[in-house]
PDB file of C-alpha atoms in Angstrom:
ATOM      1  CA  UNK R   1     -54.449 -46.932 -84.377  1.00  0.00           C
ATOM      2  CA  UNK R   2     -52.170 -44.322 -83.542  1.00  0.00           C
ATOM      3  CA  UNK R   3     -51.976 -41.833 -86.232  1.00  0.00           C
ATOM      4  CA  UNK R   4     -49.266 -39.264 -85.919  1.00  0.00           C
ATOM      5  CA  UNK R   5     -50.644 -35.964 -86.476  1.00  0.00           C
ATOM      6  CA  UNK R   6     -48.189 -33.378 -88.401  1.00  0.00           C
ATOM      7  CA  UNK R   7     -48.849 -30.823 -86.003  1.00  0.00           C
ATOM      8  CA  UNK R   8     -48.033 -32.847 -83.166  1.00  0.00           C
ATOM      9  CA  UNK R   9     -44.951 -33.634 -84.879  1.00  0.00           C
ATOM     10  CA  UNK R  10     -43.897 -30.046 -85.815  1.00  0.00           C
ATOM     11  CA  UNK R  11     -44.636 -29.187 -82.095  1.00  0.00           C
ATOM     12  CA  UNK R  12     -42.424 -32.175 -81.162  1.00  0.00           C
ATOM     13  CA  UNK R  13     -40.063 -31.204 -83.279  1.00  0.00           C
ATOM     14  CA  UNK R  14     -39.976 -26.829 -82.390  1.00  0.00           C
ATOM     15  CA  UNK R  15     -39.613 -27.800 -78.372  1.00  0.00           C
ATOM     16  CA  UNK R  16     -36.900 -30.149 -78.873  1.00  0.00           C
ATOM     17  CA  UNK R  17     -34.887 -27.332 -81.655  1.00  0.00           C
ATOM     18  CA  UNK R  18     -36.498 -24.594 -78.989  1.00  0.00           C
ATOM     19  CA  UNK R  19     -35.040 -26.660 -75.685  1.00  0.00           C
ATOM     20  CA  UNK R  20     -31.814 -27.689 -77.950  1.00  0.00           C
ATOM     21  CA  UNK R  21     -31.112 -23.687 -78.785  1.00  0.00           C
ATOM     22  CA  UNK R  22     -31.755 -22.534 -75.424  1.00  0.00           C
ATOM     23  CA  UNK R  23     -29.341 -24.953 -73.951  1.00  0.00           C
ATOM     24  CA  UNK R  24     -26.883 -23.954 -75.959  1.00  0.00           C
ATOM     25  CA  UNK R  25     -27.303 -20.253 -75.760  1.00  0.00           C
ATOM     26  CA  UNK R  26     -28.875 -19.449 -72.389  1.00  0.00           C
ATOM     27  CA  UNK R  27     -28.417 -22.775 -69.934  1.00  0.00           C
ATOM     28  CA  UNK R  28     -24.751 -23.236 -70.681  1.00  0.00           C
ATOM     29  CA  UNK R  29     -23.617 -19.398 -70.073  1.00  0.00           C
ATOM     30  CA  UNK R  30     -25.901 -18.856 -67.542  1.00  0.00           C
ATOM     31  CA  UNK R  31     -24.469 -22.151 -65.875  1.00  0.00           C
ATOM     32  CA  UNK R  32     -20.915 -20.461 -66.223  1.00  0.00           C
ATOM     33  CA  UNK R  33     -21.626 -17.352 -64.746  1.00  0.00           C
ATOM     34  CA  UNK R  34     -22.930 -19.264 -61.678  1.00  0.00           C
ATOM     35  CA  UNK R  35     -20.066 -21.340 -61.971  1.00  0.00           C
ATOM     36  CA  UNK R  36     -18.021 -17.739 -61.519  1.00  0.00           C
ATOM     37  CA  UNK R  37     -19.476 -16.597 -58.835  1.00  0.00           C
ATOM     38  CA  UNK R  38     -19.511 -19.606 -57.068  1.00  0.00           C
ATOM     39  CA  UNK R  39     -16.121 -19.944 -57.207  1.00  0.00           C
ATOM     40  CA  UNK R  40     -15.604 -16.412 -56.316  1.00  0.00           C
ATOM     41  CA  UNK R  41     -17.705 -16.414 -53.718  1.00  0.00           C
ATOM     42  CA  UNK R  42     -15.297 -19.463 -52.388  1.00  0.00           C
ATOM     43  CA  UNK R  43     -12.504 -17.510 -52.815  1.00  0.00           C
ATOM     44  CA  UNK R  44     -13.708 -14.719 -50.688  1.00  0.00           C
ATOM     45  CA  UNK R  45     -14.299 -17.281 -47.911  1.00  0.00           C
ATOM     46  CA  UNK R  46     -11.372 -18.887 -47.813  1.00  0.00           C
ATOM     47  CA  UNK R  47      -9.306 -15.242 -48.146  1.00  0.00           C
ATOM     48  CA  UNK R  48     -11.545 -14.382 -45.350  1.00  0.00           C
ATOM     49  CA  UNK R  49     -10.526 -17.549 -43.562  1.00  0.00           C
ATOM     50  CA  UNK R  50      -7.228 -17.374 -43.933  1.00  0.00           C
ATOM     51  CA  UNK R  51      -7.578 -13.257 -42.708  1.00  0.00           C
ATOM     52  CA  UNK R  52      -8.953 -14.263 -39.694  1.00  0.00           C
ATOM     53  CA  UNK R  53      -6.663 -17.190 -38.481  1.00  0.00           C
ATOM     54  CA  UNK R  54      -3.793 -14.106 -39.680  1.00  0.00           C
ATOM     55  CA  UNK R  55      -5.901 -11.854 -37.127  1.00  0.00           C
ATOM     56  CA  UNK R  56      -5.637 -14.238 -34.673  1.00  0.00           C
ATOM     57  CA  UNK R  57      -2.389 -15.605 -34.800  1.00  0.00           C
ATOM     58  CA  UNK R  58      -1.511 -11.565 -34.384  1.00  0.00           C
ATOM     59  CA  UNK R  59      -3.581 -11.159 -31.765  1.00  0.00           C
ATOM     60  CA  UNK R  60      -2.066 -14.024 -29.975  1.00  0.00           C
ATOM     61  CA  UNK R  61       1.237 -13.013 -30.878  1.00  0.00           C
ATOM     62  CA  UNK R  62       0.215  -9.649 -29.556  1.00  0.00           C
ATOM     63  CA  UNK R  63      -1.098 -10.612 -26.021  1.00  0.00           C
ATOM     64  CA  UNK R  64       1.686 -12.893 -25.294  1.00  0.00           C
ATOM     65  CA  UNK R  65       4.053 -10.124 -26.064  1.00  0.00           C
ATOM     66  CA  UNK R  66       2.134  -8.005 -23.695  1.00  0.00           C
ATOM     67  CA  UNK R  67       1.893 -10.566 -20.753  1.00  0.00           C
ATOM     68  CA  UNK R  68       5.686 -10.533 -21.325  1.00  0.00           C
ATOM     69  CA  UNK R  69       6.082  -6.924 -21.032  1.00  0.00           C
ATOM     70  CA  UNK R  70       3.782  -6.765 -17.656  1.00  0.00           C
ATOM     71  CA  UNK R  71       5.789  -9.836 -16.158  1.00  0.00           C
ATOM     72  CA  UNK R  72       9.236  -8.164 -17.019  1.00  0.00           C
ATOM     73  CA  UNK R  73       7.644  -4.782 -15.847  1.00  0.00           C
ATOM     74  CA  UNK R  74       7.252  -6.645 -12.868  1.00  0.00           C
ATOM     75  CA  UNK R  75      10.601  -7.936 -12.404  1.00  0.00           C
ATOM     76  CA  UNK R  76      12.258  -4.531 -13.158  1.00  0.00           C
ATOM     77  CA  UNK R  77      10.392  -2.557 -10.535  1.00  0.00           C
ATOM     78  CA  UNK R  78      11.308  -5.566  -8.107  1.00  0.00           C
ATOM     79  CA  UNK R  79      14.709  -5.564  -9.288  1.00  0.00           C
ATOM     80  CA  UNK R  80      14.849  -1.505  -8.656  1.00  0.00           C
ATOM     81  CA  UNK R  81      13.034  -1.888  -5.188  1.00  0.00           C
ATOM     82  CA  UNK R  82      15.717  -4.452  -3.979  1.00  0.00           C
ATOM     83  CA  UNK R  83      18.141  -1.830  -5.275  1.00  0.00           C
ATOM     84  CA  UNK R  84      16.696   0.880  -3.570  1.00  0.00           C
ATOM     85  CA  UNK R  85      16.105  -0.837  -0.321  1.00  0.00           C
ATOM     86  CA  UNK R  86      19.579  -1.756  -0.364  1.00  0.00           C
ATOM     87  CA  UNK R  87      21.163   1.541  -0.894  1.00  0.00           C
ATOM     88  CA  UNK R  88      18.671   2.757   1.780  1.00  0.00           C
ATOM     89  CA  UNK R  89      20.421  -0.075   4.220  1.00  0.00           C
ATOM     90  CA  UNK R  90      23.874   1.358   3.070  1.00  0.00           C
ATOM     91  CA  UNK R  91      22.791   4.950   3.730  1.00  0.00           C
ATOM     92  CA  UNK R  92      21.673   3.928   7.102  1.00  0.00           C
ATOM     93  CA  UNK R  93      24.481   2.170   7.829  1.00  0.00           C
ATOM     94  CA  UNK R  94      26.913   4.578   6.848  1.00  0.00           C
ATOM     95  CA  UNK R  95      24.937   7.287   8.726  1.00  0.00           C
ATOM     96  CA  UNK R  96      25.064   5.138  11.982  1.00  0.00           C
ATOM     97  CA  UNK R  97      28.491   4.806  11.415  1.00  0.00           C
ATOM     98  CA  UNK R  98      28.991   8.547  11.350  1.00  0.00           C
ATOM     99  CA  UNK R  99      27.140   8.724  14.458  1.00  0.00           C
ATOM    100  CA  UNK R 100      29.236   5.993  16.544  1.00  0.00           C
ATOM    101  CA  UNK R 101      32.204   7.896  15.267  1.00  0.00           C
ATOM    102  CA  UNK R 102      30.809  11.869  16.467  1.00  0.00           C
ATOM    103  CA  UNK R 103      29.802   9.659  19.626  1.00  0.00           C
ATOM    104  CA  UNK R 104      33.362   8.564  19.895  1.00  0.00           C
ATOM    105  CA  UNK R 105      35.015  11.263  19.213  1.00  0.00           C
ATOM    106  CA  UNK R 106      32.640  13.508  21.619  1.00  0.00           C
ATOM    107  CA  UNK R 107      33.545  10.901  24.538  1.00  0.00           C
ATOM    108  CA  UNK R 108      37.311  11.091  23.737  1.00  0.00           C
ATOM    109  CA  UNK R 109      37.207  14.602  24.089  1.00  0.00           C
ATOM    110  CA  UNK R 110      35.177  15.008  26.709  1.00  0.00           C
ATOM    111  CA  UNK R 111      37.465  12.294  28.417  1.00  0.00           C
ATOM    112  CA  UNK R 112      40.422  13.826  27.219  1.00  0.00           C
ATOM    113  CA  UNK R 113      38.902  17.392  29.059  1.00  0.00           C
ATOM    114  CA  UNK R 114      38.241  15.804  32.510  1.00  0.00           C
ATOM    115  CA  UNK R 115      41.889  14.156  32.242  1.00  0.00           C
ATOM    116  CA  UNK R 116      43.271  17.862  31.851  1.00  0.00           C
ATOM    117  CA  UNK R 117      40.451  18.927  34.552  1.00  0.00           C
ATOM    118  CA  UNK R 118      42.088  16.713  37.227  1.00  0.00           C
ATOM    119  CA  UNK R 119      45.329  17.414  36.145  1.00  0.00           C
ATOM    120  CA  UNK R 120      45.069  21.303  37.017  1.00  0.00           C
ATOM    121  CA  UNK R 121      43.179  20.563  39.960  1.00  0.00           C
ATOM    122  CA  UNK R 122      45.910  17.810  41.073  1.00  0.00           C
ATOM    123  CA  UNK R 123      48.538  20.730  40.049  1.00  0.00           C
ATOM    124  CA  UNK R 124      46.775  23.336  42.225  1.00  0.00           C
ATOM    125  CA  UNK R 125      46.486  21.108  45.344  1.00  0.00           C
ATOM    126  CA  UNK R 126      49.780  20.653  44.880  1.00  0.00           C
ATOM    127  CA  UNK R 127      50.698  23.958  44.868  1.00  0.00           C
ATOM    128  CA  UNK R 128      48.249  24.667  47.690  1.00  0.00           C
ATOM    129  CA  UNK R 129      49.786  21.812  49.688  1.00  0.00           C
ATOM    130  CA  UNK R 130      53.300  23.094  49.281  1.00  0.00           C
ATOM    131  CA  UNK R 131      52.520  27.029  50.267  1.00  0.00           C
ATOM    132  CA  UNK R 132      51.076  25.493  52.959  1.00  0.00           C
ATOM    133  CA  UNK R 133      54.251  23.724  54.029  1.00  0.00           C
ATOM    134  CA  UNK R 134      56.196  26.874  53.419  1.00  0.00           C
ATOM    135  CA  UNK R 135      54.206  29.011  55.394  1.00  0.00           C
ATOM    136  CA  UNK R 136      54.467  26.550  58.333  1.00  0.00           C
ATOM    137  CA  UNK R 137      58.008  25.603  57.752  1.00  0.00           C
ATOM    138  CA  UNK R 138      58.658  29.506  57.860  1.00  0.00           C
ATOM    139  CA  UNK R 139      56.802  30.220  61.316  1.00  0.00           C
ATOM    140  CA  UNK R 140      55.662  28.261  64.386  1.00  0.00           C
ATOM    141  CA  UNK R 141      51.918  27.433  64.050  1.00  0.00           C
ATOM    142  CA  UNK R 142      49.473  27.553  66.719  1.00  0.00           C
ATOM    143  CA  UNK R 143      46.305  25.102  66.551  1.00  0.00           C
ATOM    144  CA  UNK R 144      43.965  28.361  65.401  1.00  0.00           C
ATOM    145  CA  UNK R 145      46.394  28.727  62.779  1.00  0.00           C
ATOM    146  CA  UNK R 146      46.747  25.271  61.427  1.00  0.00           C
ATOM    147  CA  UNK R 147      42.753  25.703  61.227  1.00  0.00           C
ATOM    148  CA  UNK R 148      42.771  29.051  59.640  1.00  0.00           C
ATOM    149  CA  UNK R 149      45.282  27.555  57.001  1.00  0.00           C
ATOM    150  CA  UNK R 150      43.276  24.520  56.064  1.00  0.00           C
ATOM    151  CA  UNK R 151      40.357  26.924  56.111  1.00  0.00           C
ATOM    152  CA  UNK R 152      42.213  29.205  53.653  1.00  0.00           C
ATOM    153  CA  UNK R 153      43.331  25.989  51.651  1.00  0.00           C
ATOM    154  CA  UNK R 154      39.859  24.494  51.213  1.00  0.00           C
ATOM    155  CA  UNK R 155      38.353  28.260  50.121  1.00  0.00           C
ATOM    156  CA  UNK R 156      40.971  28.748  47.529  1.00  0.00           C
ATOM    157  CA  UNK R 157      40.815  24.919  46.089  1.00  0.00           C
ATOM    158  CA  UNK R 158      37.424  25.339  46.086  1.00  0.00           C
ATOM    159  CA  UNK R 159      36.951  29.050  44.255  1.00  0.00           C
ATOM    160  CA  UNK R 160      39.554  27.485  42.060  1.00  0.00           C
ATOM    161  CA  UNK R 161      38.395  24.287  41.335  1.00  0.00           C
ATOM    162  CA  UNK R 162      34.440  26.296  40.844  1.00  0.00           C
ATOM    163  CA  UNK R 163      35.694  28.670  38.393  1.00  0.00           C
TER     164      UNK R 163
END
């Protein structure tokens, strides 16, 4: 019934010697080359993995680092306009306090001037006063001369007292 035909056979035969050499010689180092690259190709991707979670982690480190430098920019240039605001309060303060004391000083002298003013003026009265009582002690005064005197008196305190 079934006869086996020798060329079958030898065709049988050459594909399996044929599929047995070319899986030794081409499939298997073909297979490892893939292999390679595969596993190269994996490499890359987890080198580029781990580059970018590097990159990131910098970049994280990096902004925090420059929120920190705005927030203590902030705080220094608050720190230096409390300083300045206070040496402006000091300046101002030791300015007014220049002022009271040229304001003081000004009204001391000025007091000390009128005091001297009156003084002379109580000085010359007096001395007014008392040539008057000489001159009347010295003569007998009518009433026109009593006037006259005064008169006389009052011009000189006065042109004295002006000048």
């Amino acid at each position: 019934m079934l006869t086996l035909n020798l060329n079958l056979l030898y065709t049988v035969v050459n594909v399996l010697i044929l599929f047995l050499l070319l899986r030794k010689f081409l499939y298997k180092p073909v297979m490892g080359i893939i292999a390679q690259r595969q596993k190269q190709v994996d490499d890359a991707l987890n080198a580029a993995e781990t580059s970018k979670k590097k990159a990131a982690a910098a970049m994280n480190a990096a902004q925090d680092k420059l929120r920190n430098v705005d927030t203590e920019a902030a705080a220094r240039r608050e720190t230096y306009e409390q300083q300045a605001e206070t040496a402006k309060q000091q300046l101002l303060a030791e300015a007014q306090k220049q002022a009271d004391a040229i304001v003081a000083e000004g009204k001391a002298a000025a007091e000390a001037e009128r005091q001297h003013k009156l003084r002379e003026a109580d000085a010359q009265t007096t001395a007014l006063a008392r040539a008057m009582c000489e001159k009347l002690l010295s003569r007998n005064l009518t009433e026109q001369d009593d006037s006259r005197l005064l008169d006389d008196l009052l011009e000189k305190a006065g042109a004295e007292h002006g000048n």
